[in-house]
Tab-separated table of C-alpha atoms in Angstrom:
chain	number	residue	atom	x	y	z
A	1	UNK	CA	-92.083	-64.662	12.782
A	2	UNK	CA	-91.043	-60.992	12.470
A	3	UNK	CA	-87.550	-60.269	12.897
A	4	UNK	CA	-85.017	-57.372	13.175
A	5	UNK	CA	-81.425	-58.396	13.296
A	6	UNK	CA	-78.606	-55.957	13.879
A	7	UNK	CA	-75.525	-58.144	13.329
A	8	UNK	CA	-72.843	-55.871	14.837
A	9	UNK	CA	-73.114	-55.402	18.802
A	10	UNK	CA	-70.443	-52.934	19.040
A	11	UNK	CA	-69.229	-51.028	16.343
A	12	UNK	CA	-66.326	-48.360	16.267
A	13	UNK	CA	-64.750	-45.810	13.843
A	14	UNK	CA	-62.739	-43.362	13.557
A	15	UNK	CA	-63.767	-39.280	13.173
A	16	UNK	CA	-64.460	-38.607	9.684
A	17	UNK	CA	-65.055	-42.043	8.537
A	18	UNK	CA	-67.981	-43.305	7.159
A	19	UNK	CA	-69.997	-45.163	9.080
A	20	UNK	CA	-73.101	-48.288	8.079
A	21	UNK	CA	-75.099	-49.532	10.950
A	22	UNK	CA	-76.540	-52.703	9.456
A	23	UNK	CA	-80.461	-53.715	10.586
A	24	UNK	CA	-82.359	-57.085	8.648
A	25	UNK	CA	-85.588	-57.349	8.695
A	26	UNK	CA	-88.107	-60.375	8.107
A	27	UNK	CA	-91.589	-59.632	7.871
A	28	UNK	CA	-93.763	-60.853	4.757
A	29	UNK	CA	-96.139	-57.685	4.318
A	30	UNK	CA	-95.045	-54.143	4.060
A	31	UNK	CA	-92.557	-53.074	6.632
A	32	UNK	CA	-92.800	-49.424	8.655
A	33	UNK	CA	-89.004	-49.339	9.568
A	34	UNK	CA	-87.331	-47.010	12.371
A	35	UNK	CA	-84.019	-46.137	13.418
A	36	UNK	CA	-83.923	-45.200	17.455
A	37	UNK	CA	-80.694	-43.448	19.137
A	38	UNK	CA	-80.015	-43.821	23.107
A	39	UNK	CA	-77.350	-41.660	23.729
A	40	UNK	CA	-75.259	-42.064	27.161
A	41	UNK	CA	-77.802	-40.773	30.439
A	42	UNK	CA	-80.531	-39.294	27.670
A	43	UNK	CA	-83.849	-41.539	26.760
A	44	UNK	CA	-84.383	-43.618	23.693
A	45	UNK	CA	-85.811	-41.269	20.720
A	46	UNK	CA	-86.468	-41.269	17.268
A	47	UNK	CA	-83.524	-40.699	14.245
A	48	UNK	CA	-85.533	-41.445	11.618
A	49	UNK	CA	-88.421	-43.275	9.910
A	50	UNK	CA	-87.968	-45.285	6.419
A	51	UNK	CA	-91.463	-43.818	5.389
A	52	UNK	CA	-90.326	-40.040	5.774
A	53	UNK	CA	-86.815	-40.414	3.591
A	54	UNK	CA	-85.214	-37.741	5.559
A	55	UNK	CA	-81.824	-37.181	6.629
A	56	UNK	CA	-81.462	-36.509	10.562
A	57	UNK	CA	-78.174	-35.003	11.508
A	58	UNK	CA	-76.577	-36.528	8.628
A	59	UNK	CA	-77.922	-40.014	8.432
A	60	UNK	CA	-79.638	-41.805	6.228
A	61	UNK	CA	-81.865	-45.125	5.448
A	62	UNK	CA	-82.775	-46.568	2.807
A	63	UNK	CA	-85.062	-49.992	2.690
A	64	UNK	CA	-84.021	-52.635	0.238
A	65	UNK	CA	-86.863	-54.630	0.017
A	66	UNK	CA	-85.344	-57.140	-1.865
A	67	UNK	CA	-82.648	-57.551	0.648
A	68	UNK	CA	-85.043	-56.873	3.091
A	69	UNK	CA	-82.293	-54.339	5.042
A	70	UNK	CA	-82.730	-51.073	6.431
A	71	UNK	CA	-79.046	-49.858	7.201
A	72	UNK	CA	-77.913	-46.699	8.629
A	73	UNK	CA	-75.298	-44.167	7.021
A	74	UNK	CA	-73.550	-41.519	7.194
A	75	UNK	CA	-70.456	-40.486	5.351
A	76	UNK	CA	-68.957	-38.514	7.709
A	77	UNK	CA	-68.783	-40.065	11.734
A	78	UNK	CA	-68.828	-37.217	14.084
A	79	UNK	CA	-67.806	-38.006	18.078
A	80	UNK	CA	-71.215	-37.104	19.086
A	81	UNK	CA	-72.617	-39.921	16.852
A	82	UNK	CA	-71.568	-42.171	19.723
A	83	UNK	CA	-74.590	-43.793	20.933
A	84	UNK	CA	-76.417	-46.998	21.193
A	85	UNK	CA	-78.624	-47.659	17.892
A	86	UNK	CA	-81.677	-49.770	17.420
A	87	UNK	CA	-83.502	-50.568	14.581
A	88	UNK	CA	-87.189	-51.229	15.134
A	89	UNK	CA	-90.358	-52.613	12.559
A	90	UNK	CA	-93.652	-51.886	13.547
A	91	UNK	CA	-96.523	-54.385	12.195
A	92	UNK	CA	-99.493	-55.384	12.500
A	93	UNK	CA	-101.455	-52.309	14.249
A	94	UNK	CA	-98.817	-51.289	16.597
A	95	UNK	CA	-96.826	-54.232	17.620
A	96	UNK	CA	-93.243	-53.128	17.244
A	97	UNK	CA	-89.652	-55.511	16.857
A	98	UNK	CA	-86.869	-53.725	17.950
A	99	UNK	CA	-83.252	-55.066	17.298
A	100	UNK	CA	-81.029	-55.799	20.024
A	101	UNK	CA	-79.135	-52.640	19.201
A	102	UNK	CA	-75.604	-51.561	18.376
A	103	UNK	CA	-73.381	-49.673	20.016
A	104	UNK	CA	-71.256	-47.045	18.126
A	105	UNK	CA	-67.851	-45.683	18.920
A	106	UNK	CA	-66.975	-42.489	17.309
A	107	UNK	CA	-62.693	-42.070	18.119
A	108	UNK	CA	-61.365	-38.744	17.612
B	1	UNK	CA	-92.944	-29.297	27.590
B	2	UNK	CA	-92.877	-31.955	30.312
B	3	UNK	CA	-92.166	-35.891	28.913
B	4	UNK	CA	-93.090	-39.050	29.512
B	5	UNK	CA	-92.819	-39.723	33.130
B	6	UNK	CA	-92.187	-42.962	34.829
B	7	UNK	CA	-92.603	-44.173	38.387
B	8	UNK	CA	-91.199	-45.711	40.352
B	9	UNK	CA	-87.295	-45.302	39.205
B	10	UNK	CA	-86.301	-48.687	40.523
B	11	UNK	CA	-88.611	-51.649	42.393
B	12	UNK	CA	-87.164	-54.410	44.351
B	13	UNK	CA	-89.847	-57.178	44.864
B	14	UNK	CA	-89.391	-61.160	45.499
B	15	UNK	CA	-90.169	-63.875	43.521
B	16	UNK	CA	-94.544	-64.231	43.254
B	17	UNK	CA	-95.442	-60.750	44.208
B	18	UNK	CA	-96.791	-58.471	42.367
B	19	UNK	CA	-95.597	-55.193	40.673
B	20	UNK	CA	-97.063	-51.760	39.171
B	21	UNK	CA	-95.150	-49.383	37.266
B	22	UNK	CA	-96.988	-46.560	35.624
B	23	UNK	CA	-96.471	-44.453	32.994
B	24	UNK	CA	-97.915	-40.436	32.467
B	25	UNK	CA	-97.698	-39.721	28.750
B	26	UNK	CA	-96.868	-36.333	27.243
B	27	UNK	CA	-100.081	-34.117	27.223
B	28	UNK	CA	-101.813	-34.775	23.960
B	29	UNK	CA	-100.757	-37.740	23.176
B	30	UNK	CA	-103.402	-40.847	23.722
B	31	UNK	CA	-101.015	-43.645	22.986
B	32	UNK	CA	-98.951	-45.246	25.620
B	33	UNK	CA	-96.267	-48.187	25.223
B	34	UNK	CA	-94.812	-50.673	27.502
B	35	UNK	CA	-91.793	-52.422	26.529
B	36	UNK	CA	-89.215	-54.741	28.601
B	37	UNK	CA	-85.166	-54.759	28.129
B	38	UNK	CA	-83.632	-57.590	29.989
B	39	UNK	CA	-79.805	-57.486	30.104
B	40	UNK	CA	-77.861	-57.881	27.217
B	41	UNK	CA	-81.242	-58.261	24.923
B	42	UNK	CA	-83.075	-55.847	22.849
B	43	UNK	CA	-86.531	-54.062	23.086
B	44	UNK	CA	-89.129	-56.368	23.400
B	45	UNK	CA	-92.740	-55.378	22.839
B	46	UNK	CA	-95.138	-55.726	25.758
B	47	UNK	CA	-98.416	-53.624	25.102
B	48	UNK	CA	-99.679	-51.001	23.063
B	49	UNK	CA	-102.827	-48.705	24.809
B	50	UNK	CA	-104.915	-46.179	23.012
B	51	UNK	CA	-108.095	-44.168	23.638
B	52	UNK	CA	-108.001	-46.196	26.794
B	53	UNK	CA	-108.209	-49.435	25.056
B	54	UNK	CA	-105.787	-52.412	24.779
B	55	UNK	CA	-104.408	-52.659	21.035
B	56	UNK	CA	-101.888	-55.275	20.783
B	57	UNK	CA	-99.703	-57.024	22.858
B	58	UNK	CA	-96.776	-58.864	22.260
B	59	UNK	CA	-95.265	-62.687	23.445
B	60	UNK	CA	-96.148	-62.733	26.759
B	61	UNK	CA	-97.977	-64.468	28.959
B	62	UNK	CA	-101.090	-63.318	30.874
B	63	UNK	CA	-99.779	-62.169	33.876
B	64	UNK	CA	-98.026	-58.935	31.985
B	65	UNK	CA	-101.304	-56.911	31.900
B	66	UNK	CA	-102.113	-53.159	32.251
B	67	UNK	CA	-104.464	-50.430	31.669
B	68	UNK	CA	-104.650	-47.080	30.461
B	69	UNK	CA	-106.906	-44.193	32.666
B	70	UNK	CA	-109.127	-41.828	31.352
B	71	UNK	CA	-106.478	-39.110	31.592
B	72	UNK	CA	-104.022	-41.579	29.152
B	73	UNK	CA	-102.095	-42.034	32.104
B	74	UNK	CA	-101.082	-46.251	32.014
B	75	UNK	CA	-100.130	-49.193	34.316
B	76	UNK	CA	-98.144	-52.032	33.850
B	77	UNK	CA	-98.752	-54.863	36.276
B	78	UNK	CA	-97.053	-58.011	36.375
B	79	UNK	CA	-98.128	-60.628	38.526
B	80	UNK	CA	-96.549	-63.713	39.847
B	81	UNK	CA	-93.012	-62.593	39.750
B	82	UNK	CA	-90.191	-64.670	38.186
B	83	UNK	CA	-86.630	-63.922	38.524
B	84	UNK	CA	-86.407	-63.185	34.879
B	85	UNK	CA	-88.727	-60.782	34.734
B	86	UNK	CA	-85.946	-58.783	36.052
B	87	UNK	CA	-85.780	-55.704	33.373
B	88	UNK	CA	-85.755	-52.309	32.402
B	89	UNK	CA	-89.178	-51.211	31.448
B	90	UNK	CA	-89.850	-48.441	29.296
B	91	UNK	CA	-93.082	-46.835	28.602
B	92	UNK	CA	-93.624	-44.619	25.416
B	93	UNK	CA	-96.039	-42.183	24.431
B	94	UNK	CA	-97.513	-41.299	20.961
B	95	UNK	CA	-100.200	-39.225	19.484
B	96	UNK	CA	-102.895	-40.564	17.304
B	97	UNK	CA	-104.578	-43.807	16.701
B	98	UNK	CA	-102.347	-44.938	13.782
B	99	UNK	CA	-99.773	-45.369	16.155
B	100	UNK	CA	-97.824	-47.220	14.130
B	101	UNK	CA	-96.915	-44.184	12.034
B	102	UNK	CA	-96.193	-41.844	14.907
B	103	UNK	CA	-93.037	-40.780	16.797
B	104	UNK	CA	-92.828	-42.695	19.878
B	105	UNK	CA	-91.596	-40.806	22.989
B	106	UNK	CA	-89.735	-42.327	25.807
B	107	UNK	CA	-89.241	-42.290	29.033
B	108	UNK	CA	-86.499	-43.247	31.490
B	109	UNK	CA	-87.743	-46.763	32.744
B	110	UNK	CA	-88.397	-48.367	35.702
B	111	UNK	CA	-85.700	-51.175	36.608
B	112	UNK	CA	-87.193	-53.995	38.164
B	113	UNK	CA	-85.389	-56.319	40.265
B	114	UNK	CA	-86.797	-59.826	41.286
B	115	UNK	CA	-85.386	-61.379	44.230
């Protein structure tokens, strides 16, 4: 069955650290990977999508197929990083997995 | 530009009733989501509407069912209430029939409470 683990429920770090968000996937055809950002009182929206390789406000993805992981970086952590984070596959014509999320600290 | 809109906020019902939520989309797009968050669990897939047709729908049973309107407007409605059907439910909004490569848009959930 499809999967998206995100190992780490919370997750904090210090200003100006780096900062990996891990997200495993299982799926046996060809994944469309997301990264989704709640931040506190504001609605779930997009950060990124593995199919665009872009880099929103400093983060990144890359998908390791052969590790089948889709983690979440960014060298730098800025305090307004702080936010729940959910990784999400979509399959099959519009069925989507979504992890069960992570919740990053930023500490000044 | 206005976003996806959800009503009602919260709804308090008892177990084996029956509850509506609904969901207006942003204007253009023609695909509307429906997903549940139960405490302390992730986003779990319910349905997936477009051009005013069902699409997919995830694990659950029969009594999760909805529609989407002619104006792309869409209700959830879940009969037969169990206690754990006690969630958050978000509704999302897309443009486009490949809906799996589009930006979904959120809105704020309804939070349903069974009794």
């Amino acid at each position: 069955a499809q999967r998206v683990t995100q190992p780490e429920k919370l997750l904090s770090v210090f200003k100006g650290a780096p900062v990996e968000l891990k997200c495993n996937y299982s799926y046996s055809g060809s994944p469309e990977l997301f990264w989704y950002v709640q931040y506190s009182r504001q609605r779930l929206q997009l950060l990124l999508r593995h199919i665009s390789r872009e880099s929103i406000k400093g983060f990144t993805a890359d998908l390791n197929k052969g590790e089948t992981s889709f983690h979440l970086k960014k060298p730098f952590a800025q305090e307004e990083d702080s936010a729940m984070y959910y990784c999400a596959l979509t399959y099959n014509a519009g069925k989507s997995t979504f992890g069960d999320g992570t919740t990053l600290t930023v500490k000044p | 530009e206005a976003g996806v809109t959800q009503s009602p906020t919260h709804l308090i019902k008892t177990r084996g009733q029956q509850a509506t939520l609904r969901c207006s989309p942003i204007s253009g797009h023609t695909s509307v989501y429906w997903y549940q968050q139960a405490l302390g669990l992730g986003l779990q897939f319910l349905l997936w509407y477009d051009e005013g047709e069902e699409r997919n729908r995830g694990n659950f049973p029969p009594r999760f069912s909805g529609r989407q309107f002619p104006n792309y407007s869409s209700e959830l409605n879940v009969n037969a209430l169990e206690l754990e059907d006690s969630a958050l439910y978000l509704c999302a909004s897309s443009t486009g029939t490949s809906g799996i490569y589009n930006e979904q848009f959120f809105g704020p959930g309804t939070r349903l409470t069974v009794l």
